[in-house]
Coordinates of C-alpha atoms (C1' of nucleotides) in Angstrom, one line a residue:
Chain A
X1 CA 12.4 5.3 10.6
X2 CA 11.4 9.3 11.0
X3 CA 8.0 8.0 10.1
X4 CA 5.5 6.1 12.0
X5 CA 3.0 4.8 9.3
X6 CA 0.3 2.3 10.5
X7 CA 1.1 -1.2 10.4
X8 CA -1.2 -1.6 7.5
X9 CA 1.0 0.9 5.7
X10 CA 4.5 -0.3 6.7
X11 CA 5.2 -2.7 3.9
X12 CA 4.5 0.1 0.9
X13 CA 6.3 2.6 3.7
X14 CA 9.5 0.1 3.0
X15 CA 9.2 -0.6 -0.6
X16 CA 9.3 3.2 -1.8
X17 CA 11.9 3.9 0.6
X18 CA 14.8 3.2 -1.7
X19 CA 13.0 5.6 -4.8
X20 CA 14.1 8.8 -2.6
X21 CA 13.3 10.8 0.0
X22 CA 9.0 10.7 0.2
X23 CA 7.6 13.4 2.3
X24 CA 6.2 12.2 5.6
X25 CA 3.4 14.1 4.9
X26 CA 2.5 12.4 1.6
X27 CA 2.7 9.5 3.3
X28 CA -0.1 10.5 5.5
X29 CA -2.4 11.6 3.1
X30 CA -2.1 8.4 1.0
X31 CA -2.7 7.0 5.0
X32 CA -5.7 9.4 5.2
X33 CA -7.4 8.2 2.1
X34 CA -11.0 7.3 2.5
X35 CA -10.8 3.2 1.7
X36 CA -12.6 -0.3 1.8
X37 CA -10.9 -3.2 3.2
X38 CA -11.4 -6.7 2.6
X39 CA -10.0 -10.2 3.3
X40 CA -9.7 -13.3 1.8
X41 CA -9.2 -16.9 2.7
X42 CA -6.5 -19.1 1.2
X43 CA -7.5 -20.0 -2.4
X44 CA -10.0 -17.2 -2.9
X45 CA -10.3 -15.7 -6.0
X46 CA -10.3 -11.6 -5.3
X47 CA -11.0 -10.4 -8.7
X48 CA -11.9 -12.6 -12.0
X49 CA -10.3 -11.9 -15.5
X50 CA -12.0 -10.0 -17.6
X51 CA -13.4 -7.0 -14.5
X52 CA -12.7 -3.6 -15.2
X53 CA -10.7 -2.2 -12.9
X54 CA -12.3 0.4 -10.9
X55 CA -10.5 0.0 -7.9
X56 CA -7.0 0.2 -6.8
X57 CA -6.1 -2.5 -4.6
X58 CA -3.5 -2.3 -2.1
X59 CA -2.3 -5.5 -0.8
X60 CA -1.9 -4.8 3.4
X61 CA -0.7 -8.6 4.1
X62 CA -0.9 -12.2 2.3
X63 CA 0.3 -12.9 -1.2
X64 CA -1.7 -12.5 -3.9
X65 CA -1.0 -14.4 -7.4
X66 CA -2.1 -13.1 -10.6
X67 CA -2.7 -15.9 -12.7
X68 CA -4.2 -17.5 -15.8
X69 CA -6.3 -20.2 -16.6
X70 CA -5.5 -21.9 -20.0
X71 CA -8.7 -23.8 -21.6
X72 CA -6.7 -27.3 -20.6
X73 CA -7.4 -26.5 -16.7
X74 CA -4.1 -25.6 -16.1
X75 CA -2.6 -22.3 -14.3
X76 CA -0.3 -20.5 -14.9
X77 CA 0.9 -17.9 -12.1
X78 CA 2.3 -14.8 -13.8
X79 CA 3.4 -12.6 -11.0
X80 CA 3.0 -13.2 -7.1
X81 CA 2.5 -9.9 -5.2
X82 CA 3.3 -9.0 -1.5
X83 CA 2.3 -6.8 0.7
X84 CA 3.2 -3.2 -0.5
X85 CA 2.6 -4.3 -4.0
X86 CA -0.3 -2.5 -6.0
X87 CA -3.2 -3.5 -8.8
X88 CA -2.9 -2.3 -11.5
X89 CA 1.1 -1.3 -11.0
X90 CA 0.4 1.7 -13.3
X91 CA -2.6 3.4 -12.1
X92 CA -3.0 5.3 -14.5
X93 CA -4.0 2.8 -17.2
X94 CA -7.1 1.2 -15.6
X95 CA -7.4 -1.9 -18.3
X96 CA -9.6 -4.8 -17.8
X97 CA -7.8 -7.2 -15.5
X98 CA -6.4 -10.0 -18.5
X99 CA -5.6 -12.3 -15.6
X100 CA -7.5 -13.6 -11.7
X101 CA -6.2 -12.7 -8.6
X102 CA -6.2 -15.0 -6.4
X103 CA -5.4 -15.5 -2.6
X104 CA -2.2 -17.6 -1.9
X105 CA -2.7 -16.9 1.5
X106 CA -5.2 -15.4 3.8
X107 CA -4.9 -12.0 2.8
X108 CA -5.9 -8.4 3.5
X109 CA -6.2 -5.2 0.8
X110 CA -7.4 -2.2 1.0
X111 CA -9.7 -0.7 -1.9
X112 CA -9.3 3.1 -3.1
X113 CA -10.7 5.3 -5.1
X114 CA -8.5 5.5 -8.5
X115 CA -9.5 9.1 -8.0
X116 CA -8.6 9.8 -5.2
X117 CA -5.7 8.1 -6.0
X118 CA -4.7 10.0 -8.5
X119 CA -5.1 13.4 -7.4
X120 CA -3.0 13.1 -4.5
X121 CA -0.3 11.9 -6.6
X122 CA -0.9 15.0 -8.5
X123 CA 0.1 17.2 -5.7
X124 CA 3.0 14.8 -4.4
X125 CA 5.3 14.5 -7.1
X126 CA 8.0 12.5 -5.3
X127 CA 5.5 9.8 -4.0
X128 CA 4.0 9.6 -7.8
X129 CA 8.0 9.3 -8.8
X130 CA 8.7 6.4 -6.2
X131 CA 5.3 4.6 -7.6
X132 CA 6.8 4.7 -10.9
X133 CA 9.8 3.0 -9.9
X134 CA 8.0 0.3 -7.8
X135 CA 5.8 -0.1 -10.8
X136 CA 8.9 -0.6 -13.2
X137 CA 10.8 -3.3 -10.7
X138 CA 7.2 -5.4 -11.0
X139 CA 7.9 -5.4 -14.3
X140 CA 11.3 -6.3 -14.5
X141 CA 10.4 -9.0 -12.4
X142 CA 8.1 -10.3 -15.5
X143 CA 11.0 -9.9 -17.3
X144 CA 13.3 -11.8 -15.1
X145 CA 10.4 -15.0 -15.1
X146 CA 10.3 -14.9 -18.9
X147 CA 14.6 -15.5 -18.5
X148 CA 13.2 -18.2 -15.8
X149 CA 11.1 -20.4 -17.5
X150 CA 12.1 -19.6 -20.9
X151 CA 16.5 -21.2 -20.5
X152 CA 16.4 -22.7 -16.8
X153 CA 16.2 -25.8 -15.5
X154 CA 13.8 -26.6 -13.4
X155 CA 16.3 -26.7 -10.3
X156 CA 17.5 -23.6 -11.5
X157 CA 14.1 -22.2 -11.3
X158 CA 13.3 -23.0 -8.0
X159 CA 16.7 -21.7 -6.4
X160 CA 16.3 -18.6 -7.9
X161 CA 12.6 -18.2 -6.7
X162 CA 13.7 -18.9 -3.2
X163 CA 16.2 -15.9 -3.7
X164 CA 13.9 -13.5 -5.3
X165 CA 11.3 -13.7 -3.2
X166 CA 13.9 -13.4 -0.2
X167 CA 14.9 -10.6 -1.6
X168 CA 11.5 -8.9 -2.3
X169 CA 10.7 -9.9 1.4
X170 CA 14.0 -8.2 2.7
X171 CA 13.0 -5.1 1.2
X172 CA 9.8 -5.0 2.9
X173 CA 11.3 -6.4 6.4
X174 CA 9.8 -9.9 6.6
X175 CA 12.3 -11.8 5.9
X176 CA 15.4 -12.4 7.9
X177 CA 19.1 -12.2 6.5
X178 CA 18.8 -16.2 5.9
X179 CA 15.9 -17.3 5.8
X180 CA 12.0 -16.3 5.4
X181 CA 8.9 -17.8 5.5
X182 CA 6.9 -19.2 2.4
X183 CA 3.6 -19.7 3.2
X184 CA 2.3 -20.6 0.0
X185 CA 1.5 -24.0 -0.8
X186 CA 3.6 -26.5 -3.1
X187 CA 0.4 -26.3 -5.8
X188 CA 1.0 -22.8 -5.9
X189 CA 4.7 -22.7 -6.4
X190 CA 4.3 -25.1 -9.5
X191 CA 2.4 -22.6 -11.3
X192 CA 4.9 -20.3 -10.7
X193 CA 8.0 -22.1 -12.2
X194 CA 5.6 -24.1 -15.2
X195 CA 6.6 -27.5 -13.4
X196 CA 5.1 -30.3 -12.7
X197 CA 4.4 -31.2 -8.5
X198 CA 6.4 -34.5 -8.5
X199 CA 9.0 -32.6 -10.4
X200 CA 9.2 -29.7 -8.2
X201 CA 9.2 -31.9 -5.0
X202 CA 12.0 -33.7 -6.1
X203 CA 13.8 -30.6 -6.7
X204 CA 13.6 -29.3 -3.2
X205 CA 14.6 -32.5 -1.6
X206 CA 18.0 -32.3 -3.9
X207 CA 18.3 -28.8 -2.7
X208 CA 18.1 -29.8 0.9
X209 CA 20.2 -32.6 0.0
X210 CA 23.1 -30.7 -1.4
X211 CA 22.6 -28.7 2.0
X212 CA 21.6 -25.9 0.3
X213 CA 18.2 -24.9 1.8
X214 CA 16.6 -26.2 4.8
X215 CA 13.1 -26.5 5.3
X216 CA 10.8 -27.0 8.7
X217 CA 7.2 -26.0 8.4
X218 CA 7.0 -23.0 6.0
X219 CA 10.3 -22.1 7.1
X220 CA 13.1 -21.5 4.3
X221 CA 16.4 -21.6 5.8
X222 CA 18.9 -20.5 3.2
X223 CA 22.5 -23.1 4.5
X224 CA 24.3 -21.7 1.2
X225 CA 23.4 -18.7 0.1
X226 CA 25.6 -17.7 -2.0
X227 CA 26.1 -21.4 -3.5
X228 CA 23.0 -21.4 -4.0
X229 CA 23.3 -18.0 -6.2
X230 CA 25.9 -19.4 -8.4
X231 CA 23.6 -22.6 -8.9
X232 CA 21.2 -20.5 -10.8
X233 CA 23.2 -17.5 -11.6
X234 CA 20.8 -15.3 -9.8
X235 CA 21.6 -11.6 -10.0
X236 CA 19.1 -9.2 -8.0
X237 CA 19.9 -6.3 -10.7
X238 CA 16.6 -6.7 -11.8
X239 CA 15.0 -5.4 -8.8
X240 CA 16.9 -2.3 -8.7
X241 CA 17.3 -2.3 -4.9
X242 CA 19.1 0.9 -5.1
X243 CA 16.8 3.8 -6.5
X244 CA 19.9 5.1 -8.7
X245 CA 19.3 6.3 -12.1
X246 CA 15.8 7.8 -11.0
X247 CA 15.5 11.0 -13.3
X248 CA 13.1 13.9 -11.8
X249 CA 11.3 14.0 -14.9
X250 CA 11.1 17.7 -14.9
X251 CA 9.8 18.3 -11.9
Chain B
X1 CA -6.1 9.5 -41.3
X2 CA -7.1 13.2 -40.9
X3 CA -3.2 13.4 -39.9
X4 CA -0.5 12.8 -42.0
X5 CA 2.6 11.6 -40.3
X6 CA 6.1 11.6 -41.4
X7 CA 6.5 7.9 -42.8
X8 CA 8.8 8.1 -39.8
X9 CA 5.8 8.2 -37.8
X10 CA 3.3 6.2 -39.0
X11 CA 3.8 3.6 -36.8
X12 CA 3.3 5.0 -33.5
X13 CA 0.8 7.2 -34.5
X14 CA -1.3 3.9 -35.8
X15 CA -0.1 2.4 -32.2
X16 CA -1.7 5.2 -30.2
X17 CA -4.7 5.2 -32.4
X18 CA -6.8 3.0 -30.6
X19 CA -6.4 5.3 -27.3
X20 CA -8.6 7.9 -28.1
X21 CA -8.1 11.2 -29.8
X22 CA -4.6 12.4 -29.8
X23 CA -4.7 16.3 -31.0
X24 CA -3.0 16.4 -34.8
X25 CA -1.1 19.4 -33.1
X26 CA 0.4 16.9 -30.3
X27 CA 1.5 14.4 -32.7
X28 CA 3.2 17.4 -34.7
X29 CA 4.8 18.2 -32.1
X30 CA 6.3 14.9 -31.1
X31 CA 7.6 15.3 -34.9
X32 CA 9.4 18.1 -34.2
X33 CA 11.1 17.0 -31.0
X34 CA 15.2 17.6 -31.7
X35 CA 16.0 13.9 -32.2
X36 CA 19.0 11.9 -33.2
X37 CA 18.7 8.8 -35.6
X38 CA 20.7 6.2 -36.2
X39 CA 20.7 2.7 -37.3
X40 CA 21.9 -0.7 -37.0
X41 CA 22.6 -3.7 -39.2
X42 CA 21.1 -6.8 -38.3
X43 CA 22.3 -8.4 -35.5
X44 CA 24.0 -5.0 -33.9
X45 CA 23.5 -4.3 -30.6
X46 CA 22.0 -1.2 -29.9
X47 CA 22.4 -0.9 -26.2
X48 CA 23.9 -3.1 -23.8
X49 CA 22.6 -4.1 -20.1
X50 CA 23.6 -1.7 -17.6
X51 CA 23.8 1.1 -19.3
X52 CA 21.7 3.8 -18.1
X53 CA 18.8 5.3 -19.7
X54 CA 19.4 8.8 -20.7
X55 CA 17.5 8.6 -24.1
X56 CA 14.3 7.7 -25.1
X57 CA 14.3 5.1 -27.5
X58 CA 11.4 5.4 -30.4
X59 CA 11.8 2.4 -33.4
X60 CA 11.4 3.8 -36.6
X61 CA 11.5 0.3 -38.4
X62 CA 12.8 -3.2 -38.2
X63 CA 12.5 -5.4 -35.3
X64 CA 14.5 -5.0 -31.6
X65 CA 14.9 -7.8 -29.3
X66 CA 14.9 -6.9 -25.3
X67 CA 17.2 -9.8 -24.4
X68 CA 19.6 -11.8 -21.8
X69 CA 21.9 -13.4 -22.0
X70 CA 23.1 -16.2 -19.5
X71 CA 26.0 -17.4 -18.1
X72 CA 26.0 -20.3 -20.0
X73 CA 26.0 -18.1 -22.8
X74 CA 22.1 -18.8 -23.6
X75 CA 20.0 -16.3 -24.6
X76 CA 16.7 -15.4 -23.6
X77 CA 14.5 -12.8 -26.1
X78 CA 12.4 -11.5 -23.4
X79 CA 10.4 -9.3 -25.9
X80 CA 10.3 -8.4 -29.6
X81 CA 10.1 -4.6 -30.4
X82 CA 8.3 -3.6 -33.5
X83 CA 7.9 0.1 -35.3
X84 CA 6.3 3.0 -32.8
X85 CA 7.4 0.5 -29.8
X86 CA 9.6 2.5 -27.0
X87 CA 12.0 2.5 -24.7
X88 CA 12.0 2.4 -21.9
X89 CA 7.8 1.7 -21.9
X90 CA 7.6 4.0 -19.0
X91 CA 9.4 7.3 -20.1
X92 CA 9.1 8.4 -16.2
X93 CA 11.5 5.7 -14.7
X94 CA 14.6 6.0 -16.5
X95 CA 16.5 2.8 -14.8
X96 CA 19.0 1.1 -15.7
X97 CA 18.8 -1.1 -18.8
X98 CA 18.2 -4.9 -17.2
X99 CA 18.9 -6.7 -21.0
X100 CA 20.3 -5.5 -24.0
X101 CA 18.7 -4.3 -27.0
X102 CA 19.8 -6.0 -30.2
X103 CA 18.6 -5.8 -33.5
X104 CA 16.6 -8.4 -34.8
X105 CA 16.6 -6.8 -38.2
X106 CA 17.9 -4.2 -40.1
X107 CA 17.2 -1.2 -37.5
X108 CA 16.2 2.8 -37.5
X109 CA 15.9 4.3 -34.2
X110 CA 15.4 7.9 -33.1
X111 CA 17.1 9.0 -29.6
X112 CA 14.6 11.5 -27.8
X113 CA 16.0 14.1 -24.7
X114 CA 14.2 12.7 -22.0
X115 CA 13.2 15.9 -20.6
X116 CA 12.0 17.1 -24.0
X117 CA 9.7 14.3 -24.4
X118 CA 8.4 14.7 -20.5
X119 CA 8.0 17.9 -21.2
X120 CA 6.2 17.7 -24.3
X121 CA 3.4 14.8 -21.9
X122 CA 3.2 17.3 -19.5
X123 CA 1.0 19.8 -21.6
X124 CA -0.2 17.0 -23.5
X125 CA -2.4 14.7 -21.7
X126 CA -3.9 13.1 -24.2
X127 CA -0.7 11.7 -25.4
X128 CA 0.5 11.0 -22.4
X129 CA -2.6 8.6 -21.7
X130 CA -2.3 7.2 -24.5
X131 CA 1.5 6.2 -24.0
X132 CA 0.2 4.7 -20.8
X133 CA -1.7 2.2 -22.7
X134 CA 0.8 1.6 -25.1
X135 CA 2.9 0.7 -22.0
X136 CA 0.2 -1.3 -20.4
X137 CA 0.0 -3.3 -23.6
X138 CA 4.0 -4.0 -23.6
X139 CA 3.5 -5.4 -20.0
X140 CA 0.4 -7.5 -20.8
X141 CA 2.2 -9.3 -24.1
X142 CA 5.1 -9.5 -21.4
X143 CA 2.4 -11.6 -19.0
X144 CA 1.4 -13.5 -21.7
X145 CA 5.0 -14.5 -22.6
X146 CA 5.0 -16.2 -19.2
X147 CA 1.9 -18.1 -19.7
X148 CA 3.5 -19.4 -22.9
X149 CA 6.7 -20.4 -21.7
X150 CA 5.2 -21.6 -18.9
X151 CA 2.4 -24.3 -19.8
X152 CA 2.1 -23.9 -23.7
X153 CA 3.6 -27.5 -25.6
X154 CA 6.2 -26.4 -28.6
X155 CA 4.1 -26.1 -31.1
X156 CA 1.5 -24.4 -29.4
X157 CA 4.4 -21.6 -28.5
X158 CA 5.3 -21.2 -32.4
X159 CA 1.8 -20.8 -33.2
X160 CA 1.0 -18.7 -30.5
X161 CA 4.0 -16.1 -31.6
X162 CA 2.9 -16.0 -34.9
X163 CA -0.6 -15.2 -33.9
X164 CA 0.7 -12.3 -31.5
X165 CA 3.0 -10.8 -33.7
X166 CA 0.3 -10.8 -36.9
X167 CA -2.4 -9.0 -34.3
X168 CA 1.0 -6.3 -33.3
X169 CA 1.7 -5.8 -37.0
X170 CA -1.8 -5.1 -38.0
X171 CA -1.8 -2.8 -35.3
X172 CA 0.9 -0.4 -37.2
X173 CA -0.3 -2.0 -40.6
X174 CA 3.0 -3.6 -41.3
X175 CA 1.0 -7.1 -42.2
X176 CA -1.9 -8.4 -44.1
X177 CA -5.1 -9.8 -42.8
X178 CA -3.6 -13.6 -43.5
X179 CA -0.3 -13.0 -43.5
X180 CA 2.9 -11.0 -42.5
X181 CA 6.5 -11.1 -43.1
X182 CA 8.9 -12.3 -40.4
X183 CA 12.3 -11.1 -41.1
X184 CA 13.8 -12.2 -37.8
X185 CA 16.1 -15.9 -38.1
X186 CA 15.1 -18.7 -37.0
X187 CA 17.9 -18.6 -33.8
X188 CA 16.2 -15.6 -32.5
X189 CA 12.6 -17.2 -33.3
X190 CA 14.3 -20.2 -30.8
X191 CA 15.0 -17.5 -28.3
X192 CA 11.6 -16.2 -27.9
X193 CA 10.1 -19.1 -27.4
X194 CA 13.1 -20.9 -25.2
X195 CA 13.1 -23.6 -27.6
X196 CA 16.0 -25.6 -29.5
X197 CA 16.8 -24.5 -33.0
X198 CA 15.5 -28.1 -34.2
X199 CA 12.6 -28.6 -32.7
X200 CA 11.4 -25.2 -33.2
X201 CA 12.2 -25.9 -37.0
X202 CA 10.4 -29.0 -36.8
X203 CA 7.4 -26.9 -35.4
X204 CA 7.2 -25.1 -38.3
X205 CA 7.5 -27.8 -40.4
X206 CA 4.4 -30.0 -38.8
X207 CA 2.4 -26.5 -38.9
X208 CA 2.9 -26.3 -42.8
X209 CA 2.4 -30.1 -42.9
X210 CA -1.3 -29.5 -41.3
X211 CA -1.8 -27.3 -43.7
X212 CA -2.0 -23.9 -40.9
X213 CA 0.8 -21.8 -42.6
X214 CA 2.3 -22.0 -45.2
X215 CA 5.7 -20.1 -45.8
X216 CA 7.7 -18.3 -48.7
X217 CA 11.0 -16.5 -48.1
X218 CA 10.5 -14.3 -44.8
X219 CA 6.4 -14.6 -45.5
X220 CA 4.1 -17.1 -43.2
X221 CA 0.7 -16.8 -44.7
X222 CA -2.1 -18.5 -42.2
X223 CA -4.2 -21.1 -44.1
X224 CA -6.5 -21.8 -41.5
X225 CA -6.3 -19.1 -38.8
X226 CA -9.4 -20.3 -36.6
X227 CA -7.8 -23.5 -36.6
X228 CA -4.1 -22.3 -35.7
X229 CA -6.0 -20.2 -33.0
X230 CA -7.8 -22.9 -31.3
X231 CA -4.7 -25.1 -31.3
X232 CA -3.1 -22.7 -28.9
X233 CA -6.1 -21.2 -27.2
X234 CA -5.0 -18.4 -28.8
X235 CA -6.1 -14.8 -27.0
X236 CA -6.1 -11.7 -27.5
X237 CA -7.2 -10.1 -25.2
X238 CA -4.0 -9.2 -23.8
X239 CA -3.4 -6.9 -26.4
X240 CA -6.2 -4.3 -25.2
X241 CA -7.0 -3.7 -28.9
X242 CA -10.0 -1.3 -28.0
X243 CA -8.6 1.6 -25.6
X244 CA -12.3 0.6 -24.0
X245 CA -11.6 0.8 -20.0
X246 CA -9.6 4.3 -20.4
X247 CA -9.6 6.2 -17.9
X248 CA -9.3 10.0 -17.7
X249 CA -7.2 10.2 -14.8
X250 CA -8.4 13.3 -13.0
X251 CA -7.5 15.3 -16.6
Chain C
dC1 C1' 34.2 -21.7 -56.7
dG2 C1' 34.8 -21.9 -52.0
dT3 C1' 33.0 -20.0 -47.7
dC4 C1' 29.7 -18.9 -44.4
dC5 C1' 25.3 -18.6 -42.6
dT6 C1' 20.7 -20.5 -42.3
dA7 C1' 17.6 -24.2 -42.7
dT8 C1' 16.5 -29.0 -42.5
dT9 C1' 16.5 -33.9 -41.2
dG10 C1' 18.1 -38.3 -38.7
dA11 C1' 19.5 -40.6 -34.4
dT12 C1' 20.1 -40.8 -29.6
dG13 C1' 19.6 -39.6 -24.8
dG14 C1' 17.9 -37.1 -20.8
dG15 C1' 15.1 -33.9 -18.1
dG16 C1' 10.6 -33.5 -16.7
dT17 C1' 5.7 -35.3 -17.0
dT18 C1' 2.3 -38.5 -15.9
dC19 C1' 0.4 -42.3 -13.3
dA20 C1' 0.1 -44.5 -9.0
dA21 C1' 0.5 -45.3 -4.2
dG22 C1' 1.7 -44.2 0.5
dG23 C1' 2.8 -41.0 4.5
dC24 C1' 1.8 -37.4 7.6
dG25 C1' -0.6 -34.0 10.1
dT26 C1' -5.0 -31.8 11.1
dG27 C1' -9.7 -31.2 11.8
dT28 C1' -14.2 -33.2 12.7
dG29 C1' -17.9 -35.9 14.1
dG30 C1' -19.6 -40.0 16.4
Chain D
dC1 C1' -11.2 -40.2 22.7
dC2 C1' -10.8 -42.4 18.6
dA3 C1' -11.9 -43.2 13.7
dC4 C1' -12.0 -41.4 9.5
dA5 C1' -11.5 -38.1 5.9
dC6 C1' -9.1 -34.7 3.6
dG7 C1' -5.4 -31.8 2.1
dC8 C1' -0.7 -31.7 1.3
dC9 C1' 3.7 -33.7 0.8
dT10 C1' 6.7 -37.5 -0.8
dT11 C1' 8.4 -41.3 -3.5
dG12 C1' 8.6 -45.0 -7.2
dA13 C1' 8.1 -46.4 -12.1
dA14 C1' 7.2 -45.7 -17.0
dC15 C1' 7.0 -42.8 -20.7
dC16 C1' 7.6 -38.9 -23.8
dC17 C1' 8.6 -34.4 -25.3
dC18 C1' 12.3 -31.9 -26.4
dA19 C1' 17.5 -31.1 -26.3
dT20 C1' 21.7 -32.5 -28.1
dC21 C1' 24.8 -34.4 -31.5
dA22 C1' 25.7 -35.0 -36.2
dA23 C1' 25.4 -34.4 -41.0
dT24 C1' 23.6 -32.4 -45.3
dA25 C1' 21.4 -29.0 -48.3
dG26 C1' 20.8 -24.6 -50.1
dG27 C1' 21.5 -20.0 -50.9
dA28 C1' 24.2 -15.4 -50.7
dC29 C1' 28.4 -13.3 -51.4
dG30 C1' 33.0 -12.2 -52.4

DNA sequence: CGTCCTATTGATGGGGTTCAAGGCGTGTGG
DNA sequence: CCACACGCCTTGAACCCCATCAATAGGACG
C-alpha cells in the first residue's frame, strides 16, 4: 500500500486497485470531497423505490441490499452491495431508484454531491476508468444471479453465494483465505437465492454435513473449497479480478 | 422525425429518443462511423465467452441472446438483445465477454472501432448521455430478470416477458399497440425464463385458454392486456420510458 | 416421401414450498 | 435474579408446482 487512505476509504481504495494504477492524489481529492454521512440500523430502509437520485451514496461499512417488493409481500433481493460499492454504479445516469435499499446490517454511507462527483472524475481520467470497471463487475454480477436462479438448484445456489461473496470480500480485505463472516440474517439470504427459509436451512445443514462449510456464529468456514466449487460449478470470471482488457478509451 | 435515419438506424435512434435531444448532425455522424457488417443465420453464434471486446457491437435487426451455458450443458439467456441494442452497454469498459452472444433470429450486426465510437462521445455529449441511459435501461431489465426468476410462478414469468418485450419493441416501433411478433423458438423462450420446454408450452397454452393472448404463427396478440398485467404485477417502470431524472452531468 | 425440427399433450416423480412446532440465545422488566 | 417475550434458527410432515420421460402431431424442406 503506497497509500494511506482513511479507513472509511480503504474498501473503495481496494476494489479499484486491480483497474490500474489510480493516482494517489485522486484518491485524495475523492477523500477531500465535501460529504454527509449517515447510519443505519439493521433492517432500515435507506432509500425507498421510486426517489430520484440526487445523491451518490458511498457505502463505508455494512451491506446494503437492493431489493424489490412484489404486490404478494414478497422480496426479492437483486444485488447485495459492500463496502466500496457505489449507488447508482453509473453515475452518470441518475434514474429514479426502480428498487429500496435497505440495511442488512448496521451500516455507514457517505452522501456526495453527484456534482462534485463528477467533475473530479473529469480531471482524473484513470479514477473515472477504474469506476467504469467496478461499475461493469456489479453488473456482471446481475448477470451471474440471473445464471443462479434461472438453472441452479437451490444447493447449487447457496454454495456459489458463499463463494462469491468470499470472493467480493477478498478483494476488499475482509475476508480471510477460508473463511469470512456473513452477518446477514437467514431472511435475508432467502431473498437473495428466490428460496424458501425451511428450504434454504436445510441446504446449509447438508453443506455442513457433506463437510463442506462450517458454520459458528456468523462465521463461514470454507472445509472444501474447491469441492465446494465443482458442486456448483462456480467460476469467478465474472468478476474480472484481474483488470485485463481495460481499453484507455482514448485518453 | 425531423431526422431521417438510414433504415439501418432507425432503431437506435428511436432507442435514444426518449433521452433528450440528440443533434441531427451527431446522429449523422454515428452513420458515417467506418463500420463492418455482417450477419448471422439463426441460431449462429456471434461471439463466444472469453473473447475480448475490441468491437462495438450495434444490432441492426433480429434478436441476440447474451447467454451461458453450464456445465451440465444448460443454458441460461441472460438477456434478449433487440435492434439499436449494444454491446458491450458500457462502450468505456471493454472486458472480456462473460456469455456468448448467439443469435436468436436471423441477425445484422455492425462492428464499430472502439476508439472511433469513443471518440465520436467525446465531442458529443448529448449522445453520450443518452447512451448512458440506454445502458441504465439494459441493467434495470437485467434487475428485473432477477425478480422474475426469482419469486414470479411460471406463468407469471411468460406473461411477464411478453409484456417487457412488447413495451422494448414499441420502443424502436418494431410492434403494435396489442401485439408484436416473436420470432425467437420456444427453447430459447425456455431459457429466458429458466423453465422446461413443457411447462413453458403449457403456459402459453393456459394464457390462450384464459383468453389473454392469443397466437398466430410467430404473432401473440394481447386480448386483455390489463388483465395479463395484473396477473404478473406487471411494471414498467424499470424500463425508464421518460428520460425524466436526466441529469446533465457537469456538461 | 422421408427426415428433421418445433410444438403439443399425457403420465410420473421429485425438488422445493407451505404449514406447524420446538429450540436456543438474548434482552428486558418485575 | 428470574420469568417471559421475541427474534432467529431448526426440524418434521404434507402437498404441489414444475421437471422429466415418453409419444405424437404438424409443418418445412430436400
Amino acid at each position: 500500500m503506497d497509500f494511506d487512505p482513511s479507513a472509511a476509504f480503504a474498501p473503495l481504495h481496494y476494489r479499484l486497485q486491480p483497474y490500474g494504477g489510480i493516482a494517489r492524489e485522486d484518491l485524495r481529492r475523492l477523500n477531500d470531497l465535501p460529504y454527509t454521512q449517515m447510519e443505519f440500523a439493521v433492517g432500515r430502509r435507506i432509500a425507498p423505490r421510486g426517489r430520484q437520485l440526487d445523491r451518490i451514496y458511498l457505502i463505508i461499512s455494512g451491506w446494503v441490499g437492493q431489493s424489490r417488493y412484489l404486490m404478494s409481500g414478497t422480496r426479492q433481493i437483486v444485488h447485495v452491495l459492500l463496502p466500496g460499492d457505489i449507488v447508482p454504479a453509473n453515475v452518470f445516469a441518475l434514474r429514479k431508484l426502480d428498487h429500496e435499499l435497505e440495511a442488512l446490517t448496521h451500516v455507514v454511507i457517505r452522501l456526495f454531491d453527484p456534482e462534485d462527483f463528477v467533475n473530479l472524475l473529469q480531471t482524473a481520467p484513470e479514477l473515472n476508468m477504474a469506476l467504469w470497471w467496478a461499475a461493469e463487475q456489479q453488473y456482471s454480477i446481475l448477470r451471474e444471479s440471473i445464471v443462479r436462479l434461472g438453472r441452479r438448484s437451490s444447493i447449487e445456489r447457496v454454495a456459489h453465494l458463499f463463494l462469491e461473496l468470499h470472493r467480493r470480500l477478498l478483494i476488499i480485505r475482509q475476508a480471510k483465505e477460508e473463511s469470512f463472516m456473513l452477518p446477514m440474517t437467514q431472511e435475508a439470504f432467502r431473498d437473495v437465492l428466490g428460496l424458501s427459509l425451511v428450504h434454504m436451512n436445510r441446504m446449509l445443514r447438508q453443506l455442513e454435513k457433506q463437510k463442506l462449510i462450517e458454520r459458528k456464529d456468523t462465521t463461514i468456514q470454507f472445509r472444501n473449497r474447491q469441492e465446494l466449487s465443482r458442486l456448483c460449478d462456480f467460476d469467478p470470471a465474472h468478476l474480472h479480478l484481474n483488470g485485463e482488457g481495460a481499453w484507455g478509451g482514448g485518453k
